[in-house]
Amino acid sequence: QVQLVESGGGLVQAGGSLRLSCAASGRTFSYYAMGWFRQAPGKEREFVATITWSGTYTYYADFVKGRFTISRDNAKNTVYLQMNSLKPEDTAVYYCAALKHGPPTSDALGYDYWGQGTQVTVSS
């Protein structure tokens, strides 16, 4: 089973930046589409960004487009989420997810593996 471990979360002031990392185990990481999701207290889990296995195509939720960037380094078995111009409403637990087969999707139900999450808190 693939293991995903997120890191890089923390407390940052509005307008600041954070870079989240998701380290994956297993030999098939290079062929997995990857995604980032987040869940704020009392709210439903929502899609943030996804990237194809090759890294050629990316897709973002409207509320982060232009501020967040998803990328991957298959040689390091790692996917990243660079978050700039952070806002208090970005506060949430951020989860990394992997999809074994099929194209990337914004639907959380389509993903096969999930990390434990990392807390991002943005203060005013």
mmCIF file of N, CA, C and O in Angstrom, residues 15-97:
data_model
loop_
_atom_site.group_PDB
_atom_site.id
_atom_site.type_symbol
_atom_site.label_atom_id
_atom_site.label_comp_id
_atom_site.label_asym_id
_atom_site.label_seq_id
_atom_site.Cartn_x
_atom_site.Cartn_y
_atom_site.Cartn_z
ATOM 1 N N GLY A 15 -0.961 36.991 3.720
ATOM 2 C CA GLY A 15 -0.022 37.501 2.737
ATOM 3 C C GLY A 15 1.262 36.702 2.648
ATOM 4 O O GLY A 15 2.047 36.892 1.709
ATOM 5 N N GLY A 16 1.473 35.814 3.588
ATOM 6 C CA GLY A 16 2.677 35.007 3.610
ATOM 7 C C GLY A 16 2.582 33.790 2.720
ATOM 8 O O GLY A 16 1.592 33.579 2.014
ATOM 9 N N SER A 17 3.614 32.957 2.788
ATOM 10 C CA SER A 17 3.709 31.776 1.936
ATOM 11 C C SER A 17 4.090 30.545 2.735
ATOM 12 O O SER A 17 4.762 30.634 3.772
ATOM 13 N N LEU A 18 3.654 29.404 2.247
ATOM 14 C CA LEU A 18 4.047 28.112 2.773
ATOM 15 C C LEU A 18 4.216 27.152 1.608
ATOM 16 O O LEU A 18 3.546 27.291 0.587
ATOM 17 N N ARG A 19 5.089 26.188 1.772
ATOM 18 C CA ARG A 19 5.267 25.133 0.784
ATOM 19 C C ARG A 19 5.013 23.791 1.445
ATOM 20 O O ARG A 19 5.782 23.361 2.312
ATOM 21 N N LEU A 20 3.949 23.134 1.033
ATOM 22 C CA LEU A 20 3.624 21.820 1.549
ATOM 23 C C LEU A 20 4.298 20.749 0.706
ATOM 24 O O LEU A 20 4.410 20.881 -0.512
ATOM 25 N N SER A 21 4.732 19.694 1.364
ATOM 26 C CA SER A 21 5.330 18.559 0.684
ATOM 27 C C SER A 21 4.564 17.298 1.030
ATOM 28 O O SER A 21 4.021 17.171 2.124
ATOM 29 N N CYS A 22 4.528 16.373 0.105
ATOM 30 C CA CYS A 22 3.901 15.073 0.318
ATOM 31 C C CYS A 22 4.860 14.017 -0.191
ATOM 32 O O CYS A 22 5.058 13.886 -1.406
ATOM 33 N N ALA A 23 5.451 13.284 0.725
ATOM 34 C CA ALA A 23 6.388 12.227 0.379
ATOM 35 C C ALA A 23 5.644 10.905 0.264
ATOM 36 O O ALA A 23 4.896 10.531 1.162
ATOM 37 N N ALA A 24 5.864 10.201 -0.836
ATOM 38 C CA ALA A 24 5.167 8.956 -1.110
ATOM 39 C C ALA A 24 6.125 7.779 -1.142
ATOM 40 O O ALA A 24 7.239 7.883 -1.653
ATOM 41 N N SER A 25 5.672 6.682 -0.591
ATOM 42 C CA SER A 25 6.410 5.431 -0.685
ATOM 43 C C SER A 25 5.839 4.590 -1.818
ATOM 44 O O SER A 25 4.774 4.895 -2.354
ATOM 45 N N GLY A 26 6.542 3.534 -2.186
ATOM 46 C CA GLY A 26 6.068 2.667 -3.237
ATOM 47 C C GLY A 26 6.781 2.901 -4.557
ATOM 48 O O GLY A 26 7.370 3.967 -4.777
ATOM 49 N N ARG A 27 6.674 1.934 -5.425
ATOM 50 C CA ARG A 27 7.387 1.976 -6.696
ATOM 51 C C ARG A 27 6.574 2.563 -7.843
ATOM 52 O O ARG A 27 7.127 2.803 -8.915
ATOM 53 N N THR A 28 5.293 2.779 -7.629
ATOM 54 C CA THR A 28 4.418 3.219 -8.708
ATOM 55 C C THR A 28 4.041 4.686 -8.638
ATOM 56 O O THR A 28 3.151 5.128 -9.354
ATOM 57 N N PHE A 29 4.718 5.452 -7.791
ATOM 58 C CA PHE A 29 4.380 6.854 -7.624
ATOM 59 C C PHE A 29 4.394 7.616 -8.939
ATOM 60 O O PHE A 29 3.546 8.475 -9.183
ATOM 61 N N SER A 30 5.344 7.315 -9.791
ATOM 62 C CA SER A 30 5.493 8.045 -11.050
ATOM 63 C C SER A 30 4.284 7.910 -11.958
ATOM 64 O O SER A 30 4.096 8.740 -12.847
ATOM 65 N N TYR A 31 3.455 6.910 -11.738
ATOM 66 C CA TYR A 31 2.288 6.664 -12.572
ATOM 67 C C TYR A 31 0.975 7.061 -11.896
ATOM 68 O O TYR A 31 -0.092 6.794 -12.442
ATOM 69 N N TYR A 32 1.052 7.673 -10.747
ATOM 70 C CA TYR A 32 -0.135 8.118 -10.024
ATOM 71 C C TYR A 32 -0.407 9.584 -10.295
ATOM 72 O O TYR A 32 0.502 10.412 -10.245
ATOM 73 N N ALA A 33 -1.665 9.898 -10.569
ATOM 74 C CA ALA A 33 -2.080 11.285 -10.493
ATOM 75 C C ALA A 33 -2.153 11.679 -9.017
ATOM 76 O O ALA A 33 -2.483 10.855 -8.170
ATOM 77 N N MET A 34 -1.839 12.925 -8.721
ATOM 78 C CA MET A 34 -1.808 13.382 -7.337
ATOM 79 C C MET A 34 -2.709 14.593 -7.155
ATOM 80 O O MET A 34 -2.901 15.382 -8.077
ATOM 81 N N GLY A 35 -3.238 14.729 -5.958
ATOM 82 C CA GLY A 35 -4.110 15.855 -5.671
ATOM 83 C C GLY A 35 -3.916 16.392 -4.269
ATOM 84 O O GLY A 35 -3.393 15.700 -3.387
ATOM 85 N N TRP A 36 -4.319 17.632 -4.089
ATOM 86 C CA TRP A 36 -4.376 18.260 -2.766
ATOM 87 C C TRP A 36 -5.818 18.659 -2.473
ATOM 88 O O TRP A 36 -6.506 19.225 -3.327
ATOM 89 N N PHE A 37 -6.251 18.369 -1.259
ATOM 90 C CA PHE A 37 -7.567 18.739 -0.767
ATOM 91 C C PHE A 37 -7.403 19.426 0.572
ATOM 92 O O PHE A 37 -6.345 19.345 1.198
ATOM 93 N N ARG A 38 -8.449 20.103 1.014
ATOM 94 C CA ARG A 38 -8.389 20.727 2.325
ATOM 95 C C ARG A 38 -9.748 20.668 3.000
ATOM 96 O O ARG A 38 -10.782 20.558 2.349
ATOM 97 N N GLN A 39 -9.725 20.746 4.324
ATOM 98 C CA GLN A 39 -10.958 20.714 5.097
ATOM 99 C C GLN A 39 -10.825 21.674 6.272
ATOM 100 O O GLN A 39 -9.965 21.503 7.131
ATOM 101 N N ALA A 40 -11.685 22.680 6.291
ATOM 102 C CA ALA A 40 -11.730 23.637 7.380
ATOM 103 C C ALA A 40 -12.680 23.134 8.455
ATOM 104 O O ALA A 40 -13.570 22.320 8.178
ATOM 105 N N PRO A 41 -12.523 23.610 9.689
ATOM 106 C CA PRO A 41 -13.403 23.167 10.776
ATOM 107 C C PRO A 41 -14.873 23.390 10.446
ATOM 108 O O PRO A 41 -15.271 24.480 10.045
ATOM 109 N N GLY A 42 -15.679 22.350 10.607
ATOM 110 C CA GLY A 42 -17.106 22.441 10.366
ATOM 111 C C GLY A 42 -17.516 22.488 8.917
ATOM 112 O O GLY A 42 -18.704 22.677 8.626
ATOM 113 N N LYS A 43 -16.575 22.315 7.994
ATOM 114 C CA LYS A 43 -16.889 22.381 6.578
ATOM 115 C C LYS A 43 -16.541 21.075 5.871
ATOM 116 O O LYS A 43 -15.819 20.235 6.401
ATOM 117 N N GLU A 44 -17.066 20.927 4.665
ATOM 118 C CA GLU A 44 -16.795 19.745 3.870
ATOM 119 C C GLU A 44 -15.402 19.814 3.255
ATOM 120 O O GLU A 44 -14.843 20.891 3.044
ATOM 121 N N ARG A 45 -14.865 18.652 2.967
ATOM 122 C CA ARG A 45 -13.591 18.560 2.273
ATOM 123 C C ARG A 45 -13.733 19.155 0.876
ATOM 124 O O ARG A 45 -14.719 18.895 0.186
ATOM 125 N N GLU A 46 -12.762 19.940 0.440
ATOM 126 C CA GLU A 46 -12.844 20.562 -0.862
ATOM 127 C C GLU A 46 -11.555 20.387 -1.652
ATOM 128 O O GLU A 46 -10.456 20.306 -1.097
ATOM 129 N N PHE A 47 -11.712 20.356 -2.951
ATOM 130 C CA PHE A 47 -10.601 20.181 -3.868
ATOM 131 C C PHE A 47 -9.762 21.442 -3.952
ATOM 132 O O PHE A 47 -10.290 22.548 -3.961
ATOM 133 N N VAL A 48 -8.445 21.262 -4.043
ATOM 134 C CA VAL A 48 -7.523 22.379 -4.181
ATOM 135 C C VAL A 48 -6.801 22.345 -5.526
ATOM 136 O O VAL A 48 -6.841 23.308 -6.288
ATOM 137 N N ALA A 49 -6.131 21.231 -5.824
ATOM 138 C CA ALA A 49 -5.349 21.139 -7.054
ATOM 139 C C ALA A 49 -5.037 19.688 -7.367
ATOM 140 O O ALA A 49 -5.039 18.832 -6.481
ATOM 141 N N THR A 50 -4.755 19.404 -8.632
ATOM 142 C CA THR A 50 -4.358 18.063 -9.039
ATOM 143 C C THR A 50 -3.332 18.151 -10.160
ATOM 144 O O THR A 50 -3.222 19.177 -10.839
ATOM 145 N N ILE A 51 -2.584 17.075 -10.348
ATOM 146 C CA ILE A 51 -1.528 17.031 -11.353
ATOM 147 C C ILE A 51 -1.447 15.626 -11.925
ATOM 148 O O ILE A 51 -1.602 14.640 -11.204
ATOM 149 N N THR A 52 -1.202 15.524 -13.239
ATOM 150 C CA THR A 52 -1.087 14.224 -13.883
ATOM 151 C C THR A 52 0.199 13.536 -13.483
ATOM 152 O O THR A 52 1.109 14.143 -12.910
ATOM 153 N N TRP A 53 0.288 12.263 -13.807
ATOM 154 C CA TRP A 53 1.485 11.486 -13.453
ATOM 155 C C TRP A 53 2.741 12.061 -14.073
ATOM 156 O O TRP A 53 3.830 11.978 -13.489
ATOM 157 N N SER A 54 2.611 12.644 -15.262
ATOM 158 C CA SER A 54 3.766 13.199 -15.961
ATOM 159 C C SER A 54 4.091 14.621 -15.514
ATOM 160 O O SER A 54 5.177 15.122 -15.811
ATOM 161 N N GLY A 55 3.157 15.262 -14.843
ATOM 162 C CA GLY A 55 3.323 16.656 -14.470
ATOM 163 C C GLY A 55 3.011 17.624 -15.588
ATOM 164 O O GLY A 55 3.180 18.832 -15.429
ATOM 165 N N THR A 56 2.541 17.103 -16.719
ATOM 166 C CA THR A 56 2.286 17.938 -17.882
ATOM 167 C C THR A 56 1.074 18.840 -17.698
ATOM 168 O O THR A 56 1.073 19.995 -18.126
ATOM 169 N N TYR A 57 0.040 18.328 -17.052
ATOM 170 C CA TYR A 57 -1.198 19.068 -16.869
ATOM 171 C C TYR A 57 -1.506 19.262 -15.398
ATOM 172 O O TYR A 57 -1.296 18.357 -14.578
ATOM 173 N N THR A 58 -2.020 20.436 -15.087
ATOM 174 C CA THR A 58 -2.466 20.750 -13.740
ATOM 175 C C THR A 58 -3.848 21.369 -13.791
ATOM 176 O O THR A 58 -4.254 21.935 -14.811
ATOM 177 N N TYR A 59 -4.565 21.259 -12.687
ATOM 178 C CA TYR A 59 -5.904 21.825 -12.592
ATOM 179 C C TYR A 59 -6.100 22.346 -11.178
ATOM 180 O O TYR A 59 -5.737 21.680 -10.202
ATOM 181 N N TYR A 60 -6.704 23.538 -11.059
ATOM 182 C CA TYR A 60 -6.850 24.196 -9.773
ATOM 183 C C TYR A 60 -8.284 24.604 -9.496
ATOM 184 O O TYR A 60 -9.036 24.932 -10.421
ATOM 185 N N ALA A 61 -8.630 24.612 -8.223
ATOM 186 C CA ALA A 61 -9.884 25.224 -7.818
ATOM 187 C C ALA A 61 -9.805 26.726 -8.067
ATOM 188 O O ALA A 61 -8.733 27.327 -7.971
ATOM 189 N N ASP A 62 -10.942 27.326 -8.384
ATOM 190 C CA ASP A 62 -10.956 28.746 -8.716
ATOM 191 C C ASP A 62 -10.425 29.629 -7.585
ATOM 192 O O ASP A 62 -9.782 30.654 -7.838
ATOM 193 N N PHE A 63 -10.672 29.239 -6.360
ATOM 194 C CA PHE A 63 -10.310 30.101 -5.244
ATOM 195 C C PHE A 63 -8.818 30.127 -4.942
ATOM 196 O O PHE A 63 -8.368 30.944 -4.142
ATOM 197 N N VAL A 64 -8.035 29.245 -5.581
ATOM 198 C CA VAL A 64 -6.587 29.254 -5.369
ATOM 199 C C VAL A 64 -5.797 29.553 -6.636
ATOM 200 O O VAL A 64 -4.580 29.784 -6.563
ATOM 201 N N LYS A 65 -6.453 29.564 -7.768
ATOM 202 C CA LYS A 65 -5.767 29.794 -9.034
ATOM 203 C C LYS A 65 -5.053 31.142 -9.017
ATOM 204 O O LYS A 65 -5.628 32.166 -8.677
ATOM 205 N N GLY A 66 -3.782 31.119 -9.389
ATOM 206 C CA GLY A 66 -2.972 32.319 -9.375
ATOM 207 C C GLY A 66 -2.206 32.519 -8.091
ATOM 208 O O GLY A 66 -1.289 33.342 -8.041
ATOM 209 N N ARG A 67 -2.566 31.793 -7.045
ATOM 210 C CA ARG A 67 -1.882 31.886 -5.760
ATOM 211 C C ARG A 67 -1.139 30.605 -5.397
ATOM 212 O O ARG A 67 -0.061 30.655 -4.808
ATOM 213 N N PHE A 68 -1.722 29.453 -5.725
ATOM 214 C CA PHE A 68 -1.132 28.161 -5.386
ATOM 215 C C PHE A 68 -0.577 27.498 -6.641
ATOM 216 O O PHE A 68 -1.116 27.661 -7.740
ATOM 217 N N THR A 69 0.475 26.714 -6.470
ATOM 218 C CA THR A 69 1.065 25.960 -7.558
ATOM 219 C C THR A 69 1.358 24.534 -7.110
ATOM 220 O O THR A 69 2.040 24.329 -6.108
ATOM 221 N N ILE A 70 0.833 23.564 -7.855
ATOM 222 C CA ILE A 70 1.125 22.167 -7.576
ATOM 223 C C ILE A 70 2.230 21.698 -8.515
ATOM 224 O O ILE A 70 2.267 22.069 -9.687
ATOM 225 N N SER A 71 3.137 20.896 -8.001
ATOM 226 C CA SER A 71 4.218 20.355 -8.808
ATOM 227 C C SER A 71 4.628 19.011 -8.238
ATOM 228 O O SER A 71 4.221 18.641 -7.134
ATOM 229 N N ARG A 72 5.424 18.274 -8.988
ATOM 230 C CA ARG A 72 5.886 16.982 -8.495
ATOM 231 C C ARG A 72 7.294 16.702 -8.988
ATOM 232 O O ARG A 72 7.717 17.174 -10.047
ATOM 233 N N ASP A 73 8.008 15.922 -8.219
ATOM 234 C CA ASP A 73 9.342 15.469 -8.566
ATOM 235 C C ASP A 73 9.331 13.961 -8.397
ATOM 236 O O ASP A 73 9.478 13.448 -7.291
ATOM 237 N N ASN A 74 9.127 13.255 -9.496
ATOM 238 C CA ASN A 74 8.991 11.809 -9.425
ATOM 239 C C ASN A 74 10.279 11.114 -8.977
ATOM 240 O O ASN A 74 10.227 10.041 -8.382
ATOM 241 N N ALA A 75 11.416 11.720 -9.266
ATOM 242 C CA ALA A 75 12.681 11.159 -8.820
ATOM 243 C C ALA A 75 12.781 11.153 -7.301
ATOM 244 O O ALA A 75 13.478 10.318 -6.723
ATOM 245 N N LYS A 76 12.089 12.095 -6.655
ATOM 246 C CA LYS A 76 12.089 12.188 -5.201
ATOM 247 C C LYS A 76 10.812 11.645 -4.577
ATOM 248 O O LYS A 76 10.648 11.722 -3.358
ATOM 249 N N ASN A 77 9.899 11.132 -5.407
ATOM 250 C CA ASN A 77 8.616 10.610 -4.925
ATOM 251 C C ASN A 77 7.879 11.636 -4.075
ATOM 252 O O ASN A 77 7.338 11.316 -3.010
ATOM 253 N N THR A 78 7.850 12.861 -4.554
ATOM 254 C CA THR A 78 7.295 13.953 -3.766
ATOM 255 C C THR A 78 6.433 14.866 -4.630
ATOM 256 O O THR A 78 6.790 15.169 -5.765
ATOM 257 N N VAL A 79 5.312 15.297 -4.073
ATOM 258 C CA VAL A 79 4.469 16.300 -4.698
ATOM 259 C C VAL A 79 4.429 17.509 -3.773
ATOM 260 O O VAL A 79 4.479 17.368 -2.553
ATOM 261 N N TYR A 80 4.345 18.694 -4.359
ATOM 262 C CA TYR A 80 4.403 19.933 -3.596
ATOM 263 C C TYR A 80 3.175 20.796 -3.843
ATOM 264 O O TYR A 80 2.521 20.709 -4.882
ATOM 265 N N LEU A 81 2.891 21.642 -2.886
ATOM 266 C CA LEU A 81 1.892 22.682 -3.054
ATOM 267 C C LEU A 81 2.491 23.980 -2.534
ATOM 268 O O LEU A 81 2.622 24.167 -1.324
ATOM 269 N N GLN A 82 2.882 24.847 -3.447
ATOM 270 C CA GLN A 82 3.395 26.157 -3.085
ATOM 271 C C GLN A 82 2.217 27.104 -2.915
ATOM 272 O O GLN A 82 1.442 27.298 -3.850
ATOM 273 N N MET A 83 2.077 27.684 -1.739
ATOM 274 C CA MET A 83 0.956 28.542 -1.418
ATOM 275 C C MET A 83 1.467 29.951 -1.145
ATOM 276 O O MET A 83 2.209 30.168 -0.188
ATOM 277 N N ASN A 84 1.068 30.888 -1.976
ATOM 278 C CA ASN A 84 1.455 32.284 -1.828
ATOM 279 C C ASN A 84 0.225 33.137 -1.560
ATOM 280 O O ASN A 84 -0.900 32.728 -1.806
ATOM 281 N N SER A 85 0.456 34.344 -1.079
ATOM 282 C CA SER A 85 -0.624 35.292 -0.799
ATOM 283 C C SER A 85 -1.729 34.646 0.025
ATOM 284 O O SER A 85 -2.918 34.761 -0.292
ATOM 285 N N LEU A 86 -1.342 33.989 1.080
ATOM 286 C CA LEU A 86 -2.300 33.254 1.895
ATOM 287 C C LEU A 86 -3.292 34.176 2.584
ATOM 288 O O LEU A 86 -2.952 35.292 2.985
ATOM 289 N N LYS A 87 -4.513 33.686 2.705
ATOM 290 C CA LYS A 87 -5.608 34.412 3.326
ATOM 291 C C LYS A 87 -6.116 33.635 4.533
ATOM 292 O O LYS A 87 -5.972 32.418 4.588
ATOM 293 N N PRO A 88 -6.737 34.316 5.488
ATOM 294 C CA PRO A 88 -7.289 33.597 6.639
ATOM 295 C C PRO A 88 -8.243 32.474 6.238
ATOM 296 O O PRO A 88 -8.286 31.442 6.916
ATOM 297 N N GLU A 89 -8.989 32.650 5.162
ATOM 298 C CA GLU A 89 -9.917 31.621 4.720
ATOM 299 C C GLU A 89 -9.228 30.386 4.147
ATOM 300 O O GLU A 89 -9.892 29.388 3.857
ATOM 301 N N ASP A 90 -7.905 30.444 3.974
ATOM 302 C CA ASP A 90 -7.146 29.272 3.562
ATOM 303 C C ASP A 90 -6.854 28.337 4.732
ATOM 304 O O ASP A 90 -6.322 27.245 4.529
ATOM 305 N N THR A 91 -7.179 28.766 5.932
ATOM 306 C CA THR A 91 -6.946 27.943 7.110
ATOM 307 C C THR A 91 -7.715 26.635 7.010
ATOM 308 O O THR A 91 -8.930 26.629 6.825
ATOM 309 N N ALA A 92 -6.999 25.525 7.115
ATOM 310 C CA ALA A 92 -7.606 24.205 6.976
ATOM 311 C C ALA A 92 -6.545 23.143 7.205
ATOM 312 O O ALA A 92 -5.350 23.437 7.267
ATOM 313 N N VAL A 93 -7.000 21.908 7.312
ATOM 314 C CA VAL A 93 -6.098 20.774 7.242
ATOM 315 C C VAL A 93 -5.960 20.408 5.770
ATOM 316 O O VAL A 93 -6.959 20.199 5.079
ATOM 317 N N TYR A 94 -4.742 20.323 5.288
ATOM 318 C CA TYR A 94 -4.477 20.019 3.891
ATOM 319 C C TYR A 94 -4.052 18.565 3.743
ATOM 320 O O TYR A 94 -3.163 18.094 4.455
ATOM 321 N N TYR A 95 -4.695 17.875 2.804
ATOM 322 C CA TYR A 95 -4.455 16.460 2.581
ATOM 323 C C TYR A 95 -3.894 16.203 1.195
ATOM 324 O O TYR A 95 -4.359 16.779 0.210
ATOM 325 N N CYS A 96 -2.934 15.326 1.121
ATOM 326 C CA CYS A 96 -2.390 14.831 -0.130
ATOM 327 C C CYS A 96 -3.091 13.526 -0.479
ATOM 328 O O CYS A 96 -3.401 12.720 0.408
ATOM 329 N N ALA A 97 -3.361 13.303 -1.761
ATOM 330 C CA ALA A 97 -4.038 12.095 -2.196
ATOM 331 C C ALA A 97 -3.441 11.588 -3.505
ATOM 332 O O ALA A 97 -2.917 12.363 -4.301
#
